PDB file of N, CA and C in Angstrom:
ATOM      1  N   MET N   3     -41.847 -45.337  52.128  1.00 82.00           N
ATOM      2  CA  MET N   3     -42.079 -44.607  51.103  1.00 82.00           C
ATOM      3  C   MET N   3     -41.330 -43.397  51.366  1.00 82.00           C
ATOM      4  N   GLY N   4     -41.227 -42.745  52.575  1.00 89.00           N
ATOM      5  CA  GLY N   4     -40.084 -41.869  52.671  1.00 89.00           C
ATOM      6  C   GLY N   4     -38.549 -41.735  52.188  1.00 89.00           C
ATOM      7  N   GLN N   5     -38.472 -42.944  52.368  1.00 93.00           N
ATOM      8  CA  GLN N   5     -36.912 -43.224  51.931  1.00 93.00           C
ATOM      9  C   GLN N   5     -36.724 -43.639  50.472  1.00 93.00           C
ATOM     10  N   ALA N   6     -38.023 -44.133  49.993  1.00 93.00           N
ATOM     11  CA  ALA N   6     -37.932 -44.335  48.149  1.00 93.00           C
ATOM     12  C   ALA N   6     -37.799 -42.471  48.049  1.00 93.00           C
ATOM     13  N   VAL N   7     -38.787 -41.802  48.426  1.00 95.00           N
ATOM     14  CA  VAL N   7     -38.731 -40.643  48.063  1.00 95.00           C
ATOM     15  C   VAL N   7     -37.528 -39.517  48.232  1.00 95.00           C
ATOM     16  N   ALA N   8     -36.854 -40.022  49.617  1.00 95.00           N
ATOM     17  CA  ALA N   8     -35.699 -39.289  49.527  1.00 95.00           C
ATOM     18  C   ALA N   8     -34.575 -40.042  48.436  1.00 95.00           C
ATOM     19  N   GLU N   9     -34.252 -40.900  48.119  1.00 96.00           N
ATOM     20  CA  GLU N   9     -33.336 -41.823  47.440  1.00 96.00           C
ATOM     21  C   GLU N   9     -33.825 -41.150  45.792  1.00 96.00           C
ATOM     22  N   ARG N  10     -35.246 -40.914  45.771  1.00 97.00           N
ATOM     23  CA  ARG N  10     -35.519 -40.381  44.388  1.00 97.00           C
ATOM     24  C   ARG N  10     -34.558 -38.887  43.962  1.00 97.00           C
ATOM     25  N   GLU N  11     -34.862 -38.255  44.818  1.00 97.00           N
ATOM     26  CA  GLU N  11     -34.274 -36.480  45.192  1.00 97.00           C
ATOM     27  C   GLU N  11     -33.076 -36.867  45.259  1.00 97.00           C
ATOM     28  N   LYS N  12     -32.403 -37.456  45.931  1.00 97.00           N
ATOM     29  CA  LYS N  12     -30.980 -37.728  45.861  1.00 97.00           C
ATOM     30  C   LYS N  12     -30.401 -38.138  44.433  1.00 97.00           C
ATOM     31  N   GLN N  13     -30.892 -38.843  43.644  1.00 98.00           N
ATOM     32  CA  GLN N  13     -30.410 -39.134  42.269  1.00 98.00           C
ATOM     33  C   GLN N  13     -30.675 -37.990  41.478  1.00 98.00           C
ATOM     34  N   LEU N  14     -32.103 -37.558  41.895  1.00 98.00           N
ATOM     35  CA  LEU N  14     -32.439 -36.342  40.864  1.00 98.00           C
ATOM     36  C   LEU N  14     -31.304 -35.371  40.818  1.00 98.00           C
ATOM     37  N   LYS N  15     -30.491 -34.930  42.080  1.00 98.00           N
ATOM     38  CA  LYS N  15     -29.685 -33.726  42.491  1.00 98.00           C
ATOM     39  C   LYS N  15     -28.622 -34.420  41.650  1.00 98.00           C
ATOM     40  N   LEU N  16     -28.183 -35.540  41.958  1.00 98.00           N
ATOM     41  CA  LEU N  16     -26.823 -36.201  41.092  1.00 98.00           C
ATOM     42  C   LEU N  16     -26.913 -35.928  39.664  1.00 98.00           C
ATOM     43  N   ILE N  17     -28.186 -36.328  39.241  1.00 98.00           N
ATOM     44  CA  ILE N  17     -28.070 -36.228  37.762  1.00 98.00           C
ATOM     45  C   ILE N  17     -28.470 -34.818  37.126  1.00 98.00           C
ATOM     46  N   THR N  18     -28.884 -33.897  38.156  1.00 98.00           N
ATOM     47  CA  THR N  18     -28.770 -32.325  37.700  1.00 98.00           C
ATOM     48  C   THR N  18     -27.407 -31.815  37.862  1.00 98.00           C
ATOM     49  N   ARG N  19     -26.915 -32.422  38.821  1.00 98.00           N
ATOM     50  CA  ARG N  19     -24.956 -31.315  38.672  1.00 98.00           C
ATOM     51  C   ARG N  19     -24.814 -32.146  37.595  1.00 98.00           C
ATOM     52  N   GLN N  20     -24.752 -33.479  37.376  1.00 98.00           N
ATOM     53  CA  GLN N  20     -23.906 -34.011  36.191  1.00 98.00           C
ATOM     54  C   GLN N  20     -24.103 -33.044  34.805  1.00 98.00           C
ATOM     55  N   GLN N  21     -25.669 -32.894  34.577  1.00 98.00           N
ATOM     56  CA  GLN N  21     -26.030 -32.314  33.522  1.00 98.00           C
ATOM     57  C   GLN N  21     -25.702 -30.635  33.507  1.00 98.00           C
ATOM     58  N   ILE N  22     -25.536 -29.897  34.533  1.00 98.00           N
ATOM     59  CA  ILE N  22     -25.038 -28.778  34.765  1.00 98.00           C
ATOM     60  C   ILE N  22     -23.471 -28.489  34.256  1.00 98.00           C
ATOM     61  N   GLY N  23     -22.829 -29.810  34.958  1.00 98.00           N
ATOM     62  CA  GLY N  23     -21.154 -29.900  34.771  1.00 98.00           C
ATOM     63  C   GLY N  23     -20.828 -30.064  33.073  1.00 98.00           C
ATOM     64  N   ARG N  24     -22.039 -30.516  32.517  1.00 98.00           N
ATOM     65  CA  ARG N  24     -21.782 -31.271  30.667  1.00 98.00           C
ATOM     66  C   ARG N  24     -21.880 -29.671  30.096  1.00 98.00           C
ATOM     67  N   SER N  25     -23.085 -29.185  30.708  1.00 98.00           N
ATOM     68  CA  SER N  25     -23.454 -27.916  30.066  1.00 98.00           C
ATOM     69  C   SER N  25     -22.606 -26.566  30.120  1.00 98.00           C
ATOM     70  N   GLU N  26     -21.619 -26.887  31.535  1.00 98.00           N
ATOM     71  CA  GLU N  26     -20.368 -25.570  31.477  1.00 98.00           C
ATOM     72  C   GLU N  26     -19.230 -26.388  30.750  1.00 98.00           C
ATOM     73  N   GLN N  27     -18.996 -27.678  30.057  1.00 98.00           N
ATOM     74  CA  GLN N  27     -17.693 -28.321  29.588  1.00 98.00           C
ATOM     75  C   GLN N  27     -18.317 -27.581  28.313  1.00 98.00           C
ATOM     76  N   LEU N  28     -19.594 -27.911  27.651  1.00 98.00           N
ATOM     77  CA  LEU N  28     -19.821 -27.409  26.376  1.00 98.00           C
ATOM     78  C   LEU N  28     -19.812 -25.875  26.066  1.00 98.00           C
ATOM     79  N   ALA N  29     -19.922 -25.229  27.138  1.00 98.00           N
ATOM     80  CA  ALA N  29     -19.708 -23.866  27.004  1.00 98.00           C
ATOM     81  C   ALA N  29     -18.504 -23.352  26.789  1.00 98.00           C
ATOM     82  N   ALA N  30     -17.637 -23.856  27.512  1.00 98.00           N
ATOM     83  CA  ALA N  30     -16.259 -23.646  27.602  1.00 98.00           C
ATOM     84  C   ALA N  30     -15.963 -24.187  26.133  1.00 98.00           C
ATOM     85  N   ILE N  31     -16.030 -25.483  26.052  1.00 98.00           N
ATOM     86  CA  ILE N  31     -15.351 -25.552  24.477  1.00 98.00           C
ATOM     87  C   ILE N  31     -16.055 -24.604  23.394  1.00 98.00           C
ATOM     88  N   GLY N  32     -17.273 -24.087  23.537  1.00 97.00           N
ATOM     89  CA  GLY N  32     -17.520 -23.072  22.119  1.00 97.00           C
ATOM     90  C   GLY N  32     -16.871 -22.012  22.430  1.00 97.00           C
ATOM     91  N   ARG N  33     -16.810 -21.536  23.581  1.00 98.00           N
ATOM     92  CA  ARG N  33     -16.020 -19.886  24.014  1.00 98.00           C
ATOM     93  C   ARG N  33     -14.423 -20.395  23.470  1.00 98.00           C
ATOM     94  N   LEU N  34     -13.925 -21.657  23.824  1.00 98.00           N
ATOM     95  CA  LEU N  34     -12.435 -21.909  23.251  1.00 98.00           C
ATOM     96  C   LEU N  34     -12.693 -21.742  21.774  1.00 98.00           C
ATOM     97  N   SER N  35     -13.307 -22.481  20.884  1.00 97.00           N
ATOM     98  CA  SER N  35     -13.674 -23.038  19.351  1.00 97.00           C
ATOM     99  C   SER N  35     -13.705 -21.223  18.907  1.00 97.00           C
ATOM    100  N   ALA N  36     -14.672 -20.473  19.543  1.00 97.00           N
ATOM    101  CA  ALA N  36     -14.826 -18.851  19.026  1.00 97.00           C
ATOM    102  C   ALA N  36     -13.547 -18.093  19.004  1.00 97.00           C
ATOM    103  N   GLY N  37     -12.877 -18.154  20.473  1.00 96.00           N
ATOM    104  CA  GLY N  37     -11.472 -17.698  20.396  1.00 96.00           C
ATOM    105  C   GLY N  37     -10.588 -18.086  19.370  1.00 96.00           C
ATOM    106  N   ILE N  38     -10.461 -19.194  18.743  1.00 96.00           N
ATOM    107  CA  ILE N  38      -9.453 -19.937  17.890  1.00 96.00           C
ATOM    108  C   ILE N  38      -9.914 -19.215  16.753  1.00 96.00           C
ATOM    109  N   ALA N  39     -11.206 -19.385  16.515  1.00 96.00           N
ATOM    110  CA  ALA N  39     -11.503 -19.136  14.916  1.00 96.00           C
ATOM    111  C   ALA N  39     -11.134 -17.580  14.741  1.00 96.00           C
ATOM    112  N   HIS N  40     -11.486 -16.606  15.877  1.00 94.00           N
ATOM    113  CA  HIS N  40     -11.194 -15.449  15.845  1.00 94.00           C
ATOM    114  C   HIS N  40      -9.837 -15.130  15.332  1.00 94.00           C
ATOM    115  N   GLU N  41      -8.875 -15.551  16.281  1.00 95.00           N
ATOM    116  CA  GLU N  41      -7.412 -15.598  16.069  1.00 95.00           C
ATOM    117  C   GLU N  41      -6.850 -15.844  15.016  1.00 95.00           C
ATOM    118  N   ILE N  42      -7.556 -16.957  14.144  1.00 95.00           N
ATOM    119  CA  ILE N  42      -7.192 -17.233  12.579  1.00 95.00           C
ATOM    120  C   ILE N  42      -8.140 -16.328  11.621  1.00 95.00           C
ATOM    121  N   ASN N  43      -8.879 -16.190  11.974  1.00 93.00           N
ATOM    122  CA  ASN N  43      -9.623 -14.935  10.854  1.00 93.00           C
ATOM    123  C   ASN N  43      -8.769 -13.639  10.723  1.00 93.00           C
ATOM    124  N   ASN N  44      -8.434 -12.990  11.936  1.00 92.00           N
ATOM    125  CA  ASN N  44      -8.108 -11.818  11.865  1.00 92.00           C
ATOM    126  C   ASN N  44      -6.755 -12.189  10.926  1.00 92.00           C
ATOM    127  N   PRO N  45      -5.743 -12.533  10.914  1.00 92.00           N
ATOM    128  CA  PRO N  45      -4.828 -12.382  10.027  1.00 92.00           C
ATOM    129  C   PRO N  45      -5.193 -13.018   8.567  1.00 92.00           C
ATOM    130  N   LEU N  46      -6.233 -13.820   8.344  1.00 94.00           N
ATOM    131  CA  LEU N  46      -6.264 -14.191   7.057  1.00 94.00           C
ATOM    132  C   LEU N  46      -7.292 -12.808   6.716  1.00 94.00           C
ATOM    133  N   THR N  47      -8.003 -12.103   7.211  1.00 93.00           N
ATOM    134  CA  THR N  47      -8.760 -10.940   6.725  1.00 93.00           C
ATOM    135  C   THR N  47      -7.745  -9.751   6.150  1.00 93.00           C
ATOM    136  N   GLY N  48      -6.635  -9.745   6.888  1.00 92.00           N
ATOM    137  CA  GLY N  48      -5.493  -9.197   6.453  1.00 92.00           C
ATOM    138  C   GLY N  48      -4.871  -9.223   4.903  1.00 92.00           C
ATOM    139  N   VAL N  49      -4.533 -10.516   5.207  1.00 93.00           N
ATOM    140  CA  VAL N  49      -3.892 -11.487   3.591  1.00 93.00           C
ATOM    141  C   VAL N  49      -4.737 -11.000   2.588  1.00 93.00           C
ATOM    142  N   LEU N  50      -6.176 -11.378   2.790  1.00 93.00           N
ATOM    143  CA  LEU N  50      -7.204 -11.296   1.518  1.00 93.00           C
ATOM    144  C   LEU N  50      -7.219  -9.435   0.960  1.00 93.00           C
ATOM    145  N   THR N  51      -7.237  -8.589   2.331  1.00 93.00           N
ATOM    146  CA  THR N  51      -6.990  -7.634   1.917  1.00 93.00           C
ATOM    147  C   THR N  51      -5.880  -6.934   0.777  1.00 93.00           C
ATOM    148  N   PHE N  52      -4.712  -7.029   1.492  1.00 92.00           N
ATOM    149  CA  PHE N  52      -3.558  -6.963   0.804  1.00 92.00           C
ATOM    150  C   PHE N  52      -3.712  -7.762  -0.728  1.00 92.00           C
ATOM    151  N   ALA N  53      -3.927  -9.074  -0.776  1.00 92.00           N
ATOM    152  CA  ALA N  53      -4.182  -9.503  -2.149  1.00 92.00           C
ATOM    153  C   ALA N  53      -5.357  -9.245  -2.999  1.00 92.00           C
ATOM    154  N   HIS N  54      -6.712  -8.379  -2.437  1.00 91.00           N
ATOM    155  CA  HIS N  54      -7.247  -7.615  -3.650  1.00 91.00           C
ATOM    156  C   HIS N  54      -6.611  -6.318  -4.007  1.00 91.00           C
ATOM    157  N   LEU N  55      -5.521  -5.533  -2.962  1.00 90.00           N
ATOM    158  CA  LEU N  55      -5.520  -4.379  -3.266  1.00 90.00           C
ATOM    159  C   LEU N  55      -4.332  -4.716  -4.473  1.00 90.00           C
ATOM    160  N   LEU N  56      -3.782  -5.816  -4.234  1.00 89.00           N
ATOM    161  CA  LEU N  56      -2.657  -5.690  -5.113  1.00 89.00           C
ATOM    162  C   LEU N  56      -3.286  -6.303  -6.482  1.00 89.00           C
ATOM    163  N   ARG N  57      -4.008  -7.151  -6.582  1.00 87.00           N
ATOM    164  CA  ARG N  57      -4.848  -7.573  -7.892  1.00 87.00           C
ATOM    165  C   ARG N  57      -5.594  -6.381  -8.461  1.00 87.00           C
ATOM    166  N   ASP N  58      -6.222  -5.130  -7.548  1.00 83.00           N
ATOM    167  CA  ASP N  58      -6.808  -4.451  -8.275  1.00 83.00           C
ATOM    168  C   ASP N  58      -5.649  -3.161  -8.697  1.00 83.00           C
ATOM    169  N   LYS N  59      -4.649  -3.206  -8.351  1.00 79.00           N
ATOM    170  CA  LYS N  59      -3.228  -2.137  -8.310  1.00 79.00           C
ATOM    171  C   LYS N  59      -3.260  -1.975 -10.000  1.00 79.00           C
ATOM    172  N   PRO N  60      -3.093  -0.704 -10.788  1.00 79.00           N
ATOM    173  CA  PRO N  60      -2.913  -0.605 -12.269  1.00 79.00           C
ATOM    174  C   PRO N  60      -1.530  -1.367 -12.418  1.00 79.00           C
ATOM    175  N   LYS N  61      -1.339  -1.763 -13.551  1.00 78.00           N
ATOM    176  CA  LYS N  61      -0.050  -2.482 -14.011  1.00 78.00           C
ATOM    177  C   LYS N  61       0.724  -1.734 -14.564  1.00 78.00           C
ATOM    178  N   PRO N  62       1.781  -1.816 -14.417  1.00 77.00           N
ATOM    179  CA  PRO N  62       2.594  -0.636 -15.308  1.00 77.00           C
ATOM    180  C   PRO N  62       2.843  -0.661 -16.794  1.00 77.00           C
ATOM    181  N   ARG N  63       2.991   0.217 -17.462  1.00 77.00           N
ATOM    182  CA  ARG N  63       2.894   0.144 -18.839  1.00 77.00           C
ATOM    183  C   ARG N  63       4.366  -0.284 -19.419  1.00 77.00           C
ATOM    184  N   ARG N  64       4.647  -1.179 -20.439  1.00 76.00           N
ATOM    185  CA  ARG N  64       5.821  -1.333 -21.029  1.00 76.00           C
ATOM    186  C   ARG N  64       6.250  -0.652 -22.042  1.00 76.00           C
ATOM    187  N   THR N  65       7.328   0.322 -22.181  1.00 71.00           N
ATOM    188  CA  THR N  65       7.472   0.730 -23.343  1.00 71.00           C
ATOM    189  C   THR N  65       8.651   0.353 -23.888  1.00 71.00           C
ATOM    190  N   GLY N  66       8.554   0.435 -25.065  1.00 57.00           N
ATOM    191  CA  GLY N  66       9.732  -0.453 -25.790  1.00 57.00           C
ATOM    192  C   GLY N  66       9.776  -0.601 -27.436  1.00 57.00           C
TER     193      GLY N  66
END
């Protein structure tokens, strides 16, 4: 009986370590994807800002 309990405890520790490792991997992937999204979003924001400024700029009048 004592050996069965010890074996079960060993299995639970192994499963727990695996779950913690998986959680850490998923957290790292989340941080990486957030960083990538941030790096892509910054230049796009600048491009959109300048595009709006150009769109809203008054057009020169033609004479002639």
